[in-house]
PDB file of C-alpha atoms in Angstrom:
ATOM      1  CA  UNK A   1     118.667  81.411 161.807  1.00 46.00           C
ATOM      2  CA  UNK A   2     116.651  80.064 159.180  1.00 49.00           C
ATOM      3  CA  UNK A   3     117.369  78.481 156.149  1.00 46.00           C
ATOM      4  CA  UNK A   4     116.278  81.354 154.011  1.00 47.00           C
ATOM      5  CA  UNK A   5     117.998  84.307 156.287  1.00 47.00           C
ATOM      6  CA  UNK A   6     121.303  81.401 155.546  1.00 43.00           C
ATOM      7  CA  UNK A   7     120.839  81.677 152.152  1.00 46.00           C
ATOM      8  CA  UNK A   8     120.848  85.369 152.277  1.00 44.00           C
ATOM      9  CA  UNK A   9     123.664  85.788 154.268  1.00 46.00           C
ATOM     10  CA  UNK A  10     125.319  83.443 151.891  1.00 43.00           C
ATOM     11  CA  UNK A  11     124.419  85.283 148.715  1.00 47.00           C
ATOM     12  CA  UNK A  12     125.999  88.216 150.453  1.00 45.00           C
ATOM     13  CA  UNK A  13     129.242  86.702 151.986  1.00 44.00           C
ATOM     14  CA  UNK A  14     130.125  85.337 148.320  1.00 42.00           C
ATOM     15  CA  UNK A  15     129.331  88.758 146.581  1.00 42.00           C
ATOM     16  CA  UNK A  16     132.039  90.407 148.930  1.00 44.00           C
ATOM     17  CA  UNK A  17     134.189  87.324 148.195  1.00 42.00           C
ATOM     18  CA  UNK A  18     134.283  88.247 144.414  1.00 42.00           C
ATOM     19  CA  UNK A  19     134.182  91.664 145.483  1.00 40.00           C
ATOM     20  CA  UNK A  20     136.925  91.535 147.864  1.00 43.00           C
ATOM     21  CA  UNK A  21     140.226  94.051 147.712  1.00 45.00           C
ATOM     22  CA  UNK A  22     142.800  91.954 146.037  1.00 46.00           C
ATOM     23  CA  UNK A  23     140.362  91.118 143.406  1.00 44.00           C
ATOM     24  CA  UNK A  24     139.820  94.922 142.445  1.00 43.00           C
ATOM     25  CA  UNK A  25     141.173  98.171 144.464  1.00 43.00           C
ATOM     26  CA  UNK A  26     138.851 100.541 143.334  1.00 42.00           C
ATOM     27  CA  UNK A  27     135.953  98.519 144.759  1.00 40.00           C
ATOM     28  CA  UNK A  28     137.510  98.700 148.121  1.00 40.00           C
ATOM     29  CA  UNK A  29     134.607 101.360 149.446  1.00 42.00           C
ATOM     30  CA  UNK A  30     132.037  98.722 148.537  1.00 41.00           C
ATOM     31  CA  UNK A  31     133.537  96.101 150.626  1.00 41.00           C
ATOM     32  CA  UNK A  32     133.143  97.869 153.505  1.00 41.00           C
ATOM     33  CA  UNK A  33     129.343  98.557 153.150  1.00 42.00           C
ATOM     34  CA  UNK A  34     128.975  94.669 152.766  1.00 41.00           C
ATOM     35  CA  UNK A  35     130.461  94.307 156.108  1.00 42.00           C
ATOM     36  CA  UNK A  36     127.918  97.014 157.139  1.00 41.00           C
ATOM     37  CA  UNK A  37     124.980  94.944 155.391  1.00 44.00           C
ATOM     38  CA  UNK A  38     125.739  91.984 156.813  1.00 43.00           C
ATOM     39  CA  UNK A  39     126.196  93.527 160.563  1.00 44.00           C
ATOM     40  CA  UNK A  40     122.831  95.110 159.670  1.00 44.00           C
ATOM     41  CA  UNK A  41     120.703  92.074 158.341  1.00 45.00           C
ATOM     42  CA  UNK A  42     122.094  90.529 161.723  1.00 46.00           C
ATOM     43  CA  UNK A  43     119.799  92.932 163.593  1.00 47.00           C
ATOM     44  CA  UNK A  44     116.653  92.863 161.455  1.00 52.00           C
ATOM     45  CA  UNK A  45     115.220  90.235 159.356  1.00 54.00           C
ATOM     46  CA  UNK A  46     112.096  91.623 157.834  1.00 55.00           C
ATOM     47  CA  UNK A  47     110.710  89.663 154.936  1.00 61.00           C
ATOM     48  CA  UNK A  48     109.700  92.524 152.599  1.00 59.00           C
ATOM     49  CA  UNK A  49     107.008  90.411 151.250  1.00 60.00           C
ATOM     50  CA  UNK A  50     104.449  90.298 153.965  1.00 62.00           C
ATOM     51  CA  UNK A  51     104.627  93.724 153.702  1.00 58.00           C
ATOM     52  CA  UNK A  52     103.706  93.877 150.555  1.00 60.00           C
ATOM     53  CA  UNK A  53     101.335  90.894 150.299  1.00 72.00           C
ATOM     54  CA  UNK A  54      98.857  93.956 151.937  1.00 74.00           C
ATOM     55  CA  UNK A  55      99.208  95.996 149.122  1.00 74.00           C
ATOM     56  CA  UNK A  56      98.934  93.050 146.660  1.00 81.00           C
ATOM     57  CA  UNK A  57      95.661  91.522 148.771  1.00 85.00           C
ATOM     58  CA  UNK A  58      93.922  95.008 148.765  1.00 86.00           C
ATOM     59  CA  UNK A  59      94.588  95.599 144.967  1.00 88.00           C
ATOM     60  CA  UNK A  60      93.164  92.335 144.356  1.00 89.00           C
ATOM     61  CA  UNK A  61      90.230  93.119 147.289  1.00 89.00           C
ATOM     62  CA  UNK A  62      89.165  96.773 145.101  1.00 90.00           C
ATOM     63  CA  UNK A  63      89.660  95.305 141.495  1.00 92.00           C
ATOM     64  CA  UNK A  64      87.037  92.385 142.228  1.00 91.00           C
ATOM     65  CA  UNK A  65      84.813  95.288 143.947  1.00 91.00           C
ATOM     66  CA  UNK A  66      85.297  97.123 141.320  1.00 92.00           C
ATOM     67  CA  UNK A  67      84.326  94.368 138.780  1.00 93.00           C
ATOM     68  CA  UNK A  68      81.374  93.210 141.126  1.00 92.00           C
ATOM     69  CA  UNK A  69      79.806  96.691 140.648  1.00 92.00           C
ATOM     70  CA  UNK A  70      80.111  96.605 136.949  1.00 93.00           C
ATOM     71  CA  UNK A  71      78.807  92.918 136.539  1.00 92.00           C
ATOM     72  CA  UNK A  72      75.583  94.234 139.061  1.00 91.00           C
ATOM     73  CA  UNK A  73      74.647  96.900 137.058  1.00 90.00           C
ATOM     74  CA  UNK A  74      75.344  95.551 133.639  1.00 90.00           C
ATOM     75  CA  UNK A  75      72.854  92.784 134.656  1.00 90.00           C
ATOM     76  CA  UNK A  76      70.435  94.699 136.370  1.00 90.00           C
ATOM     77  CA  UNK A  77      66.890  94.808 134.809  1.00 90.00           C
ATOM     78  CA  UNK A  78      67.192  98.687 135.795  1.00 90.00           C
ATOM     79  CA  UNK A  79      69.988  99.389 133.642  1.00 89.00           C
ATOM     80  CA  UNK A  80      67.774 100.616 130.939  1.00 90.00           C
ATOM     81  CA  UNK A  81      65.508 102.684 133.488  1.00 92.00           C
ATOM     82  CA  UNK A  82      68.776 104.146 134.920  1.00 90.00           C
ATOM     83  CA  UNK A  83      70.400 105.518 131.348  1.00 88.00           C
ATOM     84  CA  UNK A  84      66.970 106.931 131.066  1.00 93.00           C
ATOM     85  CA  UNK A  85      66.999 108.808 134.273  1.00 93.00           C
ATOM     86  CA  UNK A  86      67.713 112.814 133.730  1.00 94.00           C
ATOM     87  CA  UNK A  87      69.349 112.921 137.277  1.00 93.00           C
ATOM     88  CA  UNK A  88      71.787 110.106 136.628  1.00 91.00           C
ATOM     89  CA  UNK A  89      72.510 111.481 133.024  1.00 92.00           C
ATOM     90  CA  UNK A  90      73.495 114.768 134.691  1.00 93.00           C
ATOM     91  CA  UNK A  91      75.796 113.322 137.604  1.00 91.00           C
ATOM     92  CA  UNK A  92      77.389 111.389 134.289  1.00 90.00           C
ATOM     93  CA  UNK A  93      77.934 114.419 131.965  1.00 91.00           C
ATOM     94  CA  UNK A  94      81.479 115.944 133.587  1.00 91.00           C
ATOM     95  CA  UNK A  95      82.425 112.453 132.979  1.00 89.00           C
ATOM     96  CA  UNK A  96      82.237 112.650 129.189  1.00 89.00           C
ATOM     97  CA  UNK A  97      84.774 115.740 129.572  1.00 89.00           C
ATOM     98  CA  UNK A  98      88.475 114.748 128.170  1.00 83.00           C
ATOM     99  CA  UNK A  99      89.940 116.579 131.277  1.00 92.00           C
ATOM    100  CA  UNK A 100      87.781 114.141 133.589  1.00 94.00           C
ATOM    101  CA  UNK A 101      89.901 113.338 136.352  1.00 94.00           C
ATOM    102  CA  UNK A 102      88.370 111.584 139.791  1.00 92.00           C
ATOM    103  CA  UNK A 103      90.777 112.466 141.907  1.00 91.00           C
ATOM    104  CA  UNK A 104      89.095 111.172 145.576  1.00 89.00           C
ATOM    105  CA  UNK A 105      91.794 111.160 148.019  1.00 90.00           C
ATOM    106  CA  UNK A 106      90.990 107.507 149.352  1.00 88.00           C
ATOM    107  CA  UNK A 107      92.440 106.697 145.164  1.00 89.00           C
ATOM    108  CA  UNK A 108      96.202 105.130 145.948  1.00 87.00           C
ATOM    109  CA  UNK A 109      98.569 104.505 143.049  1.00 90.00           C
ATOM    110  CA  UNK A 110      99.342 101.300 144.946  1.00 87.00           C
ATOM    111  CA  UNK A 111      96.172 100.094 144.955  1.00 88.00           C
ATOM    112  CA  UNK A 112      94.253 101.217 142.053  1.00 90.00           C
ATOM    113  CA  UNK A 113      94.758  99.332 138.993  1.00 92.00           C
ATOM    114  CA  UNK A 114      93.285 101.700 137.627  1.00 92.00           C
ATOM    115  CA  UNK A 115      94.910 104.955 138.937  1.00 93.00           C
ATOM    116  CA  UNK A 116      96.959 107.269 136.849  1.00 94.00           C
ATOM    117  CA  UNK A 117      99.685 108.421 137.798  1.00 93.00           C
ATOM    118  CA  UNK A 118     100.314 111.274 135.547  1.00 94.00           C
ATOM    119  CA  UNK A 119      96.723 112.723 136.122  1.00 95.00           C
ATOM    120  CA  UNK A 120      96.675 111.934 139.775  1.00 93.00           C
ATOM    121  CA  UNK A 121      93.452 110.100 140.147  1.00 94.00           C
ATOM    122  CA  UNK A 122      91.513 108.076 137.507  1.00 93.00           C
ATOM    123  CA  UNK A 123      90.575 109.189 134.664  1.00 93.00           C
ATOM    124  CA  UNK A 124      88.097 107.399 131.966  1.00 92.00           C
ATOM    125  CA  UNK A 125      90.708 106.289 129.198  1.00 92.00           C
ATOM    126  CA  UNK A 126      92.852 104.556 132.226  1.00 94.00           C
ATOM    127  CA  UNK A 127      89.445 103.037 133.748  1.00 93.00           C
ATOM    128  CA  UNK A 128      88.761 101.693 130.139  1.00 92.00           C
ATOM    129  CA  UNK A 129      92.398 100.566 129.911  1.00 94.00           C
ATOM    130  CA  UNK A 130      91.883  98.143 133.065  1.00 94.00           C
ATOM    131  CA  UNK A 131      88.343  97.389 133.073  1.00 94.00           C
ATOM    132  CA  UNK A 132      86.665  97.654 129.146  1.00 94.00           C
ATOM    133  CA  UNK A 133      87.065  94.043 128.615  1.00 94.00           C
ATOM    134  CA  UNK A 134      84.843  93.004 131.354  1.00 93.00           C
ATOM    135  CA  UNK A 135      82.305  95.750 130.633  1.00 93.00           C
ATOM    136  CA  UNK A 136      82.175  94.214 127.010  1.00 93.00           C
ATOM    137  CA  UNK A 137      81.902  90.755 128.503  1.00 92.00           C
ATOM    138  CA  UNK A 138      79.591  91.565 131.280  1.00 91.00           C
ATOM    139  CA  UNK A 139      77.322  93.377 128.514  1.00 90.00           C
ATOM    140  CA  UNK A 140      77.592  90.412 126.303  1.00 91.00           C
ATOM    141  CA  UNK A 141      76.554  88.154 128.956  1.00 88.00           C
ATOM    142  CA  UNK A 142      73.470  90.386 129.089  1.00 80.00           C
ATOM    143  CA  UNK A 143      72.469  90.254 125.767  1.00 67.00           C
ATOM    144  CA  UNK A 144      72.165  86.311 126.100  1.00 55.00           C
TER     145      UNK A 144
END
């Protein structure tokens, strides 16, 4: 075993210890599914945080995408040209809507900063919540 699965099975062997039958009879039950635990961490030791490091690298991978796109276009000589354009003023209007909800199924609440929950996609006022600051920086840059 390694050190850290010791550890673990340490942290769990003195947590029945305090927890044991003689200490307190109504926690009897509980001392049971420690032995249980400890039969079952035996089997499998999965570190939960590889795992998760996929979510956590992909969040970071779409949030600096996401960013990317916004720094391109705020700096982009075209900008002006494109606010301009009737085409790309029409694909933007729904947008403008309160209601506005992109709700693409590749969004994922786990990997979307920017994803809301409650509305099931991403809506403008949560986009603003995560990204505004760089828009205002990124436009600020522009203006220099």
């Amino acid at each position: 075993r390694s050190l850290k699965g010791w550890r673990k099975m340490k942290a769990v062997a003195a947590v029945s210890q305090v927890i044991s039958p003689t200490c307190c009879p109504s926690m009897r039950p509980l001392v049971a599914a420690t032995k249980y635990v400890l039969e079952g961490y035996s089997i499998s030791d999965n570190n939960a945080a590889s795992m998760l490091q996929v979510f956590d690298l992909r969040k970071i991978l779409i949030t600096y995408y996401v960013k990317s796109i916004i720094y391109y276009v705020t700096r982009s000589p075209k900008l002006e040209e494109w606010l301009a354009n009737e085409t790309v003023l029409e694909a933007l209007r729904p947008c403008h809507s309160p209601s506005y909800v992109d709700s693409d199924p590749t969004f994922n609440l786990n990997i979307d900063e920017d994803y809301d929950h409650r509305a099931s996609g991403i809506t403008p006022s949560s986009f603003c919540l995560v990204y505004l600051e760089w828009i205002k920086y990124c436009n600020s840059r522009r203006q220099t």
